[in-house]
Amino acid sequence: MTRFGYTLMTEQSGPKDLVSYAVSAEQVGFDFEVSSDHYFPWLSSQGHAPYAWSVLGAVAHATERVELMTYVTCPTVRYHPAIVAQKAATLQILADGRFTLGLGSGENLNEHVVGKGWPTVARRQGMLKEAIQIIRELQTGEMVDWKGEYFEVDSARLWDVPDVPLPIAAAVSGDRSVEMFAPLADHLIAVQPDKDLVDSWHETRRGTGLPGDVRVIGQIPISWDPDRDAAIERAHDQFRWFAGGWAVNADLPTTAGFDGATQFVRKEDVAESIPCGPDLDAIVESVRAYWEAGFTDIALVQVGGDTQDAFLKEAAAPLLDKLRSASH
């Protein structure tokens, strides 16, 4: 059965609002909730970037059933992997085993703030591989010393280790990253409904003796609104960065950069890539490509911080019914 999630998008809402939306999303029936982990919004018009881990700690206490996940945390530049290991273990305890640590190689937008520069793609992936290994070691609760190519850990130990082991999901985009991370991570994160990528992940895991059929987690933006024109206007204002693709999105350092890079993206371009308006069936058809590609978990991003209450109150429940019916 395909599971459907709600995105706590830190770039478009403040911390108290995010906790409120998390509670409402659980009540309306979402299976899981993912949180972005940003220092900057993509565009200034989004207007927010609270600390995701504080928000998730509050969400863990405010909710009871829904699973939680970072989508995604970069454990290499802004954060040291030993620190990510500690806060992920703590959150897993607070969430009573409902948390999955989603990891990726990051974006310059968020990582540049600590002044360490922005590594090449190959170097970022090497750093992520080593970070996952360190996080795994520390989750044992044993003393860890590590001296690798990118990181050092000196006599570190987690004193509060969750009873439920911490699952790790890794974001991948191609053959090289599948080969590198499929043996290390428990679950797959991908940003496009690419069946070949999903199949390659499963085959790579089975080739190393690991279980092949694990969770495949994706995400898709939608702009629901009773007024389609308003939905398109909002999506263009706040989500036109999405048109750049991840090869571009990973490298731009500031909101001004994203504003400049997307200045020629038209409203009709956004409306073609993001379902906009009140038509729930159109949203279902946009999501369909993900479960047909083998995704087990699909998180929705409702565009616009000021639209969340209306979406959760008016559209979410009937949309979930339609999605579950169509995906069976």
mmCIF file with all atom_site columns, N, CA, C and O in Angstrom, residues 10 36-39 49-54 56 70 72-85 87 101-104 110-114 116 127-128 131 134-135 150-151:
data_model
loop_
_atom_site.group_PDB
_atom_site.id
_atom_site.type_symbol
_atom_site.label_atom_id
_atom_site.label_alt_id
_atom_site.label_comp_id
_atom_site.label_asym_id
_atom_site.label_entity_id
_atom_site.label_seq_id
_atom_site.pdbx_PDB_ins_code
_atom_site.Cartn_x
_atom_site.Cartn_y
_atom_site.Cartn_z
_atom_site.occupancy
_atom_site.B_iso_or_equiv
_atom_site.pdbx_formal_charge
_atom_site.auth_seq_id
_atom_site.auth_comp_id
_atom_site.auth_asym_id
_atom_site.auth_atom_id
_atom_site.pdbx_PDB_model_num
ATOM 1   N N  . THR A 1 10  ? 9.824  24.229 6.132  1.00 0.00 ? 10  THR A N  1
ATOM 2   C CA . THR A 1 10  ? 10.340 25.279 7.006  1.00 0.00 ? 10  THR A CA 1
ATOM 3   C C  . THR A 1 10  ? 10.603 26.582 6.268  1.00 0.00 ? 10  THR A C  1
ATOM 4   O O  . THR A 1 10  ? 10.694 27.632 6.902  1.00 0.00 ? 10  THR A O  1
ATOM 5   N N  . SER A 1 36  ? 11.734 19.749 5.883  1.00 0.00 ? 36  SER A N  1
ATOM 6   C CA . SER A 1 36  ? 12.958 20.263 5.285  1.00 0.00 ? 36  SER A CA 1
ATOM 7   C C  . SER A 1 36  ? 13.879 20.749 6.401  1.00 0.00 ? 36  SER A C  1
ATOM 8   O O  . SER A 1 36  ? 13.456 20.919 7.552  1.00 0.00 ? 36  SER A O  1
ATOM 9   N N  . ASP A 1 37  ? 15.147 20.947 6.060  1.00 0.00 ? 37  ASP A N  1
ATOM 10  C CA . ASP A 1 37  ? 16.155 21.350 7.051  1.00 0.00 ? 37  ASP A CA 1
ATOM 11  C C  . ASP A 1 37  ? 16.998 22.457 6.434  1.00 0.00 ? 37  ASP A C  1
ATOM 12  O O  . ASP A 1 37  ? 18.078 22.211 5.904  1.00 0.00 ? 37  ASP A O  1
ATOM 13  N N  . HIS A 1 38  ? 16.471 23.698 6.491  1.00 0.00 ? 38  HIS A N  1
ATOM 14  C CA . HIS A 1 38  ? 17.065 24.818 5.767  1.00 0.00 ? 38  HIS A CA 1
ATOM 15  C C  . HIS A 1 38  ? 17.579 25.903 6.712  1.00 0.00 ? 38  HIS A C  1
ATOM 16  O O  . HIS A 1 38  ? 17.057 26.084 7.816  1.00 0.00 ? 38  HIS A O  1
ATOM 17  N N  . TYR A 1 39  ? 18.583 26.642 6.222  1.00 0.00 ? 39  TYR A N  1
ATOM 18  C CA . TYR A 1 39  ? 19.011 27.864 6.885  1.00 0.00 ? 39  TYR A CA 1
ATOM 19  C C  . TYR A 1 39  ? 18.440 29.084 6.155  1.00 0.00 ? 39  TYR A C  1
ATOM 20  O O  . TYR A 1 39  ? 18.288 30.155 6.734  1.00 0.00 ? 39  TYR A O  1
ATOM 21  N N  . ALA A 1 49  ? 12.717 30.298 7.822  1.00 0.00 ? 49  ALA A N  1
ATOM 22  C CA . ALA A 1 49  ? 13.701 29.210 7.905  1.00 0.00 ? 49  ALA A CA 1
ATOM 23  C C  . ALA A 1 49  ? 14.015 28.915 9.373  1.00 0.00 ? 49  ALA A C  1
ATOM 24  O O  . ALA A 1 49  ? 15.147 29.073 9.821  1.00 0.00 ? 49  ALA A O  1
ATOM 25  N N  . PRO A 1 50  ? 13.042 28.443 10.157 1.00 0.00 ? 50  PRO A N  1
ATOM 26  C CA . PRO A 1 50  ? 13.324 28.065 11.547 1.00 0.00 ? 50  PRO A CA 1
ATOM 27  C C  . PRO A 1 50  ? 14.163 26.791 11.592 1.00 0.00 ? 50  PRO A C  1
ATOM 28  O O  . PRO A 1 50  ? 14.274 26.065 10.595 1.00 0.00 ? 50  PRO A O  1
ATOM 29  N N  . TYR A 1 51  ? 14.735 26.511 12.758 1.00 0.00 ? 51  TYR A N  1
ATOM 30  C CA . TYR A 1 51  ? 15.604 25.351 12.928 1.00 0.00 ? 51  TYR A CA 1
ATOM 31  C C  . TYR A 1 51  ? 14.757 24.080 12.960 1.00 0.00 ? 51  TYR A C  1
ATOM 32  O O  . TYR A 1 51  ? 13.940 23.867 13.867 1.00 0.00 ? 51  TYR A O  1
ATOM 33  N N  . ALA A 1 52  ? 14.964 23.231 11.980 1.00 0.00 ? 52  ALA A N  1
ATOM 34  C CA . ALA A 1 52  ? 14.101 22.068 11.788 1.00 0.00 ? 52  ALA A CA 1
ATOM 35  C C  . ALA A 1 52  ? 14.094 21.130 12.989 1.00 0.00 ? 52  ALA A C  1
ATOM 36  O O  . ALA A 1 52  ? 13.058 20.542 13.328 1.00 0.00 ? 52  ALA A O  1
ATOM 37  N N  . TRP A 1 53  ? 15.244 20.990 13.669 1.00 0.00 ? 53  TRP A N  1
ATOM 38  C CA . TRP A 1 53  ? 15.333 19.995 14.732 1.00 0.00 ? 53  TRP A CA 1
ATOM 39  C C  . TRP A 1 53  ? 14.566 20.416 15.985 1.00 0.00 ? 53  TRP A C  1
ATOM 40  O O  . TRP A 1 53  ? 14.013 19.573 16.691 1.00 0.00 ? 53  TRP A O  1
ATOM 41  N N  . SER A 1 54  ? 14.509 21.705 16.245 1.00 0.00 ? 54  SER A N  1
ATOM 42  C CA . SER A 1 54  ? 13.665 22.181 17.345 1.00 0.00 ? 54  SER A CA 1
ATOM 43  C C  . SER A 1 54  ? 12.193 21.958 17.019 1.00 0.00 ? 54  SER A C  1
ATOM 44  O O  . SER A 1 54  ? 11.403 21.526 17.871 1.00 0.00 ? 54  SER A O  1
ATOM 45  N N  . LEU A 1 56  ? 10.953 19.692 14.988 1.00 0.00 ? 56  LEU A N  1
ATOM 46  C CA . LEU A 1 56  ? 10.651 18.258 15.017 1.00 0.00 ? 56  LEU A CA 1
ATOM 47  C C  . LEU A 1 56  ? 10.544 17.728 16.447 1.00 0.00 ? 56  LEU A C  1
ATOM 48  O O  . LEU A 1 56  ? 9.746  16.827 16.722 1.00 0.00 ? 56  LEU A O  1
ATOM 49  N N  . THR A 1 70  ? 13.388 13.713 8.373  1.00 0.00 ? 70  THR A N  1
ATOM 50  C CA . THR A 1 70  ? 14.027 14.869 7.742  1.00 0.00 ? 70  THR A CA 1
ATOM 51  C C  . THR A 1 70  ? 14.120 14.606 6.247  1.00 0.00 ? 70  THR A C  1
ATOM 52  O O  . THR A 1 70  ? 14.469 13.517 5.810  1.00 0.00 ? 70  THR A O  1
ATOM 53  N N  . VAL A 1 72  ? 15.702 16.921 3.354  1.00 0.00 ? 72  VAL A N  1
ATOM 54  C CA . VAL A 1 72  ? 16.684 16.043 3.976  1.00 0.00 ? 72  VAL A CA 1
ATOM 55  C C  . VAL A 1 72  ? 17.687 16.899 4.738  1.00 0.00 ? 72  VAL A C  1
ATOM 56  O O  . VAL A 1 72  ? 17.789 18.100 4.518  1.00 0.00 ? 72  VAL A O  1
ATOM 57  N N  . THR A 1 73  ? 18.440 16.229 5.604  1.00 0.00 ? 73  THR A N  1
ATOM 58  C CA . THR A 1 73  ? 19.526 16.864 6.342  1.00 0.00 ? 73  THR A CA 1
ATOM 59  C C  . THR A 1 73  ? 20.850 16.588 5.644  1.00 0.00 ? 73  THR A C  1
ATOM 60  O O  . THR A 1 73  ? 21.103 15.470 5.192  1.00 0.00 ? 73  THR A O  1
ATOM 61  N N  . CYS A 1 74  ? 21.673 17.608 5.555  1.00 0.00 ? 74  CYS A N  1
ATOM 62  C CA . CYS A 1 74  ? 23.035 17.445 5.040  1.00 0.00 ? 74  CYS A CA 1
ATOM 63  C C  . CYS A 1 74  ? 23.976 17.338 6.246  1.00 0.00 ? 74  CYS A C  1
ATOM 64  O O  . CYS A 1 74  ? 24.153 18.311 6.980  1.00 0.00 ? 74  CYS A O  1
ATOM 65  N N  . PRO A 1 75  ? 24.623 16.175 6.456  1.00 0.00 ? 75  PRO A N  1
ATOM 66  C CA . PRO A 1 75  ? 25.420 15.966 7.670  1.00 0.00 ? 75  PRO A CA 1
ATOM 67  C C  . PRO A 1 75  ? 26.913 16.186 7.466  1.00 0.00 ? 75  PRO A C  1
ATOM 68  O O  . PRO A 1 75  ? 27.737 15.504 8.074  1.00 0.00 ? 75  PRO A O  1
ATOM 69  N N  . THR A 1 76  ? 27.283 17.168 6.608  1.00 0.00 ? 76  THR A N  1
ATOM 70  C CA . THR A 1 76  ? 28.692 17.241 6.207  1.00 0.00 ? 76  THR A CA 1
ATOM 71  C C  . THR A 1 76  ? 29.344 18.611 6.346  1.00 0.00 ? 76  THR A C  1
ATOM 72  O O  . THR A 1 76  ? 30.544 18.697 6.580  1.00 0.00 ? 76  THR A O  1
ATOM 73  N N  . VAL A 1 77  ? 28.619 19.699 6.172  1.00 0.00 ? 77  VAL A N  1
ATOM 74  C CA . VAL A 1 77  ? 29.243 21.027 6.163  1.00 0.00 ? 77  VAL A CA 1
ATOM 75  C C  . VAL A 1 77  ? 28.727 21.862 7.337  1.00 0.00 ? 77  VAL A C  1
ATOM 76  O O  . VAL A 1 77  ? 29.463 22.173 8.272  1.00 0.00 ? 77  VAL A O  1
ATOM 77  N N  . ARG A 1 78  ? 27.452 22.212 7.297  1.00 0.00 ? 78  ARG A N  1
ATOM 78  C CA . ARG A 1 78  ? 26.851 23.003 8.380  1.00 0.00 ? 78  ARG A CA 1
ATOM 79  C C  . ARG A 1 78  ? 26.799 22.210 9.675  1.00 0.00 ? 78  ARG A C  1
ATOM 80  O O  . ARG A 1 78  ? 26.889 22.781 10.772 1.00 0.00 ? 78  ARG A O  1
ATOM 81  N N  . TYR A 1 79  ? 26.599 20.902 9.575  1.00 0.00 ? 79  TYR A N  1
ATOM 82  C CA . TYR A 1 79  ? 26.591 20.014 10.736 1.00 0.00 ? 79  TYR A CA 1
ATOM 83  C C  . TYR A 1 79  ? 27.723 18.997 10.611 1.00 0.00 ? 79  TYR A C  1
ATOM 84  O O  . TYR A 1 79  ? 27.957 18.465 9.538  1.00 0.00 ? 79  TYR A O  1
ATOM 85  N N  . HIS A 1 80  ? 28.370 18.697 11.728 1.00 0.00 ? 80  HIS A N  1
ATOM 86  C CA . HIS A 1 80  ? 29.294 17.560 11.773 1.00 0.00 ? 80  HIS A CA 1
ATOM 87  C C  . HIS A 1 80  ? 28.473 16.285 11.964 1.00 0.00 ? 80  HIS A C  1
ATOM 88  O O  . HIS A 1 80  ? 27.474 16.283 12.698 1.00 0.00 ? 80  HIS A O  1
ATOM 89  N N  . PRO A 1 81  ? 28.858 15.174 11.333 1.00 0.00 ? 81  PRO A N  1
ATOM 90  C CA . PRO A 1 81  ? 28.060 13.948 11.469 1.00 0.00 ? 81  PRO A CA 1
ATOM 91  C C  . PRO A 1 81  ? 27.906 13.456 12.905 1.00 0.00 ? 81  PRO A C  1
ATOM 92  O O  . PRO A 1 81  ? 26.881 12.837 13.237 1.00 0.00 ? 81  PRO A O  1
ATOM 93  N N  . ALA A 1 82  ? 28.872 13.729 13.781 1.00 0.00 ? 82  ALA A N  1
ATOM 94  C CA . ALA A 1 82  ? 28.715 13.309 15.180 1.00 0.00 ? 82  ALA A CA 1
ATOM 95  C C  . ALA A 1 82  ? 27.561 14.046 15.848 1.00 0.00 ? 82  ALA A C  1
ATOM 96  O O  . ALA A 1 82  ? 26.856 13.481 16.702 1.00 0.00 ? 82  ALA A O  1
ATOM 97  N N  . ILE A 1 83  ? 27.342 15.294 15.460 1.00 0.00 ? 83  ILE A N  1
ATOM 98  C CA . ILE A 1 83  ? 26.235 16.076 16.018 1.00 0.00 ? 83  ILE A CA 1
ATOM 99  C C  . ILE A 1 83  ? 24.906 15.607 15.445 1.00 0.00 ? 83  ILE A C  1
ATOM 100 O O  . ILE A 1 83  ? 23.897 15.513 16.159 1.00 0.00 ? 83  ILE A O  1
ATOM 101 N N  . VAL A 1 84  ? 24.894 15.288 14.162 1.00 0.00 ? 84  VAL A N  1
ATOM 102 C CA . VAL A 1 84  ? 23.678 14.748 13.551 1.00 0.00 ? 84  VAL A CA 1
ATOM 103 C C  . VAL A 1 84  ? 23.304 13.433 14.216 1.00 0.00 ? 84  VAL A C  1
ATOM 104 O O  . VAL A 1 84  ? 22.131 13.161 14.488 1.00 0.00 ? 84  VAL A O  1
ATOM 105 N N  . ALA A 1 85  ? 24.288 12.594 14.499 1.00 0.00 ? 85  ALA A N  1
ATOM 106 C CA . ALA A 1 85  ? 24.023 11.315 15.163 1.00 0.00 ? 85  ALA A CA 1
ATOM 107 C C  . ALA A 1 85  ? 23.360 11.530 16.512 1.00 0.00 ? 85  ALA A C  1
ATOM 108 O O  . ALA A 1 85  ? 22.413 10.812 16.882 1.00 0.00 ? 85  ALA A O  1
ATOM 109 N N  . LYS A 1 87  ? 21.602 14.280 17.653 1.00 0.00 ? 87  LYS A N  1
ATOM 110 C CA . LYS A 1 87  ? 20.251 14.842 17.628 1.00 0.00 ? 87  LYS A CA 1
ATOM 111 C C  . LYS A 1 87  ? 19.251 13.879 16.992 1.00 0.00 ? 87  LYS A C  1
ATOM 112 O O  . LYS A 1 87  ? 18.081 13.849 17.387 1.00 0.00 ? 87  LYS A O  1
ATOM 113 N N  . LEU A 1 101 ? 15.872 9.196  9.691  1.00 0.00 ? 101 LEU A N  1
ATOM 114 C CA . LEU A 1 101 ? 16.847 10.233 9.350  1.00 0.00 ? 101 LEU A CA 1
ATOM 115 C C  . LEU A 1 101 ? 17.076 10.234 7.844  1.00 0.00 ? 101 LEU A C  1
ATOM 116 O O  . LEU A 1 101 ? 17.691 9.318  7.297  1.00 0.00 ? 101 LEU A O  1
ATOM 117 N N  . GLY A 1 102 ? 16.537 11.247 7.174  1.00 0.00 ? 102 GLY A N  1
ATOM 118 C CA . GLY A 1 102 ? 16.761 11.408 5.741  1.00 0.00 ? 102 GLY A CA 1
ATOM 119 C C  . GLY A 1 102 ? 17.977 12.284 5.507  1.00 0.00 ? 102 GLY A C  1
ATOM 120 O O  . GLY A 1 102 ? 18.060 13.393 6.029  1.00 0.00 ? 102 GLY A O  1
ATOM 121 N N  . LEU A 1 103 ? 18.928 11.784 4.712  1.00 0.00 ? 103 LEU A N  1
ATOM 122 C CA . LEU A 1 103 ? 20.196 12.469 4.494  1.00 0.00 ? 103 LEU A CA 1
ATOM 123 C C  . LEU A 1 103 ? 20.440 12.717 3.007  1.00 0.00 ? 103 LEU A C  1
ATOM 124 O O  . LEU A 1 103 ? 20.015 11.937 2.158  1.00 0.00 ? 103 LEU A O  1
ATOM 125 N N  . GLY A 1 104 ? 21.140 13.808 2.719  1.00 0.00 ? 104 GLY A N  1
ATOM 126 C CA . GLY A 1 104 ? 21.525 14.125 1.353  1.00 0.00 ? 104 GLY A CA 1
ATOM 127 C C  . GLY A 1 104 ? 22.801 14.931 1.326  1.00 0.00 ? 104 GLY A C  1
ATOM 128 O O  . GLY A 1 104 ? 23.317 15.329 2.376  1.00 0.00 ? 104 GLY A O  1
ATOM 129 N N  . ASN A 1 110 ? 22.163 26.513 1.921  1.00 0.00 ? 110 ASN A N  1
ATOM 130 C CA . ASN A 1 110 ? 22.118 26.328 3.375  1.00 0.00 ? 110 ASN A CA 1
ATOM 131 C C  . ASN A 1 110 ? 23.481 26.090 4.004  1.00 0.00 ? 110 ASN A C  1
ATOM 132 O O  . ASN A 1 110 ? 23.699 26.431 5.167  1.00 0.00 ? 110 ASN A O  1
ATOM 133 N N  . GLU A 1 111 ? 24.397 25.520 3.247  1.00 0.00 ? 111 GLU A N  1
ATOM 134 C CA . GLU A 1 111 ? 25.674 25.107 3.832  1.00 0.00 ? 111 GLU A CA 1
ATOM 135 C C  . GLU A 1 111 ? 26.732 26.203 3.799  1.00 0.00 ? 111 GLU A C  1
ATOM 136 O O  . GLU A 1 111 ? 27.698 26.167 4.565  1.00 0.00 ? 111 GLU A O  1
ATOM 137 N N  . HIS A 1 112 ? 26.566 27.202 2.924  1.00 0.00 ? 112 HIS A N  1
ATOM 138 C CA . HIS A 1 112 ? 27.608 28.232 2.786  1.00 0.00 ? 112 HIS A CA 1
ATOM 139 C C  . HIS A 1 112 ? 27.752 29.091 4.041  1.00 0.00 ? 112 HIS A C  1
ATOM 140 O O  . HIS A 1 112 ? 28.779 29.753 4.230  1.00 0.00 ? 112 HIS A O  1
ATOM 141 N N  . VAL A 1 113 ? 26.740 29.074 4.925  1.00 0.00 ? 113 VAL A N  1
ATOM 142 C CA . VAL A 1 113 ? 26.695 30.028 6.034  1.00 0.00 ? 113 VAL A CA 1
ATOM 143 C C  . VAL A 1 113 ? 27.840 29.834 7.030  1.00 0.00 ? 113 VAL A C  1
ATOM 144 O O  . VAL A 1 113 ? 28.183 30.768 7.769  1.00 0.00 ? 113 VAL A O  1
ATOM 145 N N  . VAL A 1 114 ? 28.449 28.649 7.075  1.00 0.00 ? 114 VAL A N  1
ATOM 146 C CA . VAL A 1 114 ? 29.538 28.422 8.032  1.00 0.00 ? 114 VAL A CA 1
ATOM 147 C C  . VAL A 1 114 ? 30.905 28.728 7.438  1.00 0.00 ? 114 VAL A C  1
ATOM 148 O O  . VAL A 1 114 ? 31.936 28.521 8.093  1.00 0.00 ? 114 VAL A O  1
ATOM 149 N N  . LYS A 1 116 ? 32.776 27.437 4.978  1.00 0.00 ? 116 LYS A N  1
ATOM 150 C CA . LYS A 1 116 ? 33.729 26.377 4.643  1.00 0.00 ? 116 LYS A CA 1
ATOM 151 C C  . LYS A 1 116 ? 33.812 26.099 3.147  1.00 0.00 ? 116 LYS A C  1
ATOM 152 O O  . LYS A 1 116 ? 34.476 25.153 2.724  1.00 0.00 ? 116 LYS A O  1
ATOM 153 N N  . MET A 1 127 ? 31.872 12.776 1.161  1.00 0.00 ? 127 MET A N  1
ATOM 154 C CA . MET A 1 127 ? 31.643 13.247 2.522  1.00 0.00 ? 127 MET A CA 1
ATOM 155 C C  . MET A 1 127 ? 30.386 12.627 3.117  1.00 0.00 ? 127 MET A C  1
ATOM 156 O O  . MET A 1 127 ? 30.370 12.225 4.286  1.00 0.00 ? 127 MET A O  1
ATOM 157 N N  . LEU A 1 128 ? 29.326 12.535 2.298  1.00 0.00 ? 128 LEU A N  1
ATOM 158 C CA . LEU A 1 128 ? 28.078 11.948 2.787  1.00 0.00 ? 128 LEU A CA 1
ATOM 159 C C  . LEU A 1 128 ? 28.273 10.473 3.127  1.00 0.00 ? 128 LEU A C  1
ATOM 160 O O  . LEU A 1 128 ? 27.766 9.989  4.142  1.00 0.00 ? 128 LEU A O  1
ATOM 161 N N  . ALA A 1 131 ? 30.015 10.312 6.385  1.00 0.00 ? 131 ALA A N  1
ATOM 162 C CA . ALA A 1 131 ? 29.126 10.768 7.459  1.00 0.00 ? 131 ALA A CA 1
ATOM 163 C C  . ALA A 1 131 ? 28.143 9.672  7.867  1.00 0.00 ? 131 ALA A C  1
ATOM 164 O O  . ALA A 1 131 ? 27.891 9.470  9.062  1.00 0.00 ? 131 ALA A O  1
ATOM 165 N N  . ILE A 1 134 ? 29.859 7.171  10.044 1.00 0.00 ? 134 ILE A N  1
ATOM 166 C CA . ILE A 1 134 ? 30.074 7.679  11.400 1.00 0.00 ? 134 ILE A CA 1
ATOM 167 C C  . ILE A 1 134 ? 28.764 7.636  12.201 1.00 0.00 ? 134 ILE A C  1
ATOM 168 O O  . ILE A 1 134 ? 28.736 7.214  13.366 1.00 0.00 ? 134 ILE A O  1
ATOM 169 N N  . ILE A 1 135 ? 27.683 8.073  11.591 1.00 0.00 ? 135 ILE A N  1
ATOM 170 C CA . ILE A 1 135 ? 26.390 8.073  12.274 1.00 0.00 ? 135 ILE A CA 1
ATOM 171 C C  . ILE A 1 135 ? 26.000 6.651  12.664 1.00 0.00 ? 135 ILE A C  1
ATOM 172 O O  . ILE A 1 135 ? 25.512 6.409  13.778 1.00 0.00 ? 135 ILE A O  1
ATOM 173 N N  . TYR A 1 150 ? 37.604 12.881 5.374  1.00 0.00 ? 150 TYR A N  1
ATOM 174 C CA . TYR A 1 150 ? 36.905 14.157 5.527  1.00 0.00 ? 150 TYR A CA 1
ATOM 175 C C  . TYR A 1 150 ? 36.624 14.549 6.973  1.00 0.00 ? 150 TYR A C  1
ATOM 176 O O  . TYR A 1 150 ? 36.515 15.738 7.282  1.00 0.00 ? 150 TYR A O  1
ATOM 177 N N  . PHE A 1 151 ? 36.469 13.574 7.863  1.00 0.00 ? 151 PHE A N  1
ATOM 178 C CA . PHE A 1 151 ? 36.036 13.864 9.228  1.00 0.00 ? 151 PHE A CA 1
ATOM 179 C C  . PHE A 1 151 ? 36.900 13.148 10.250 1.00 0.00 ? 151 PHE A C  1
ATOM 180 O O  . PHE A 1 151 ? 37.452 12.075 9.978  1.00 0.00 ? 151 PHE A O  1
#
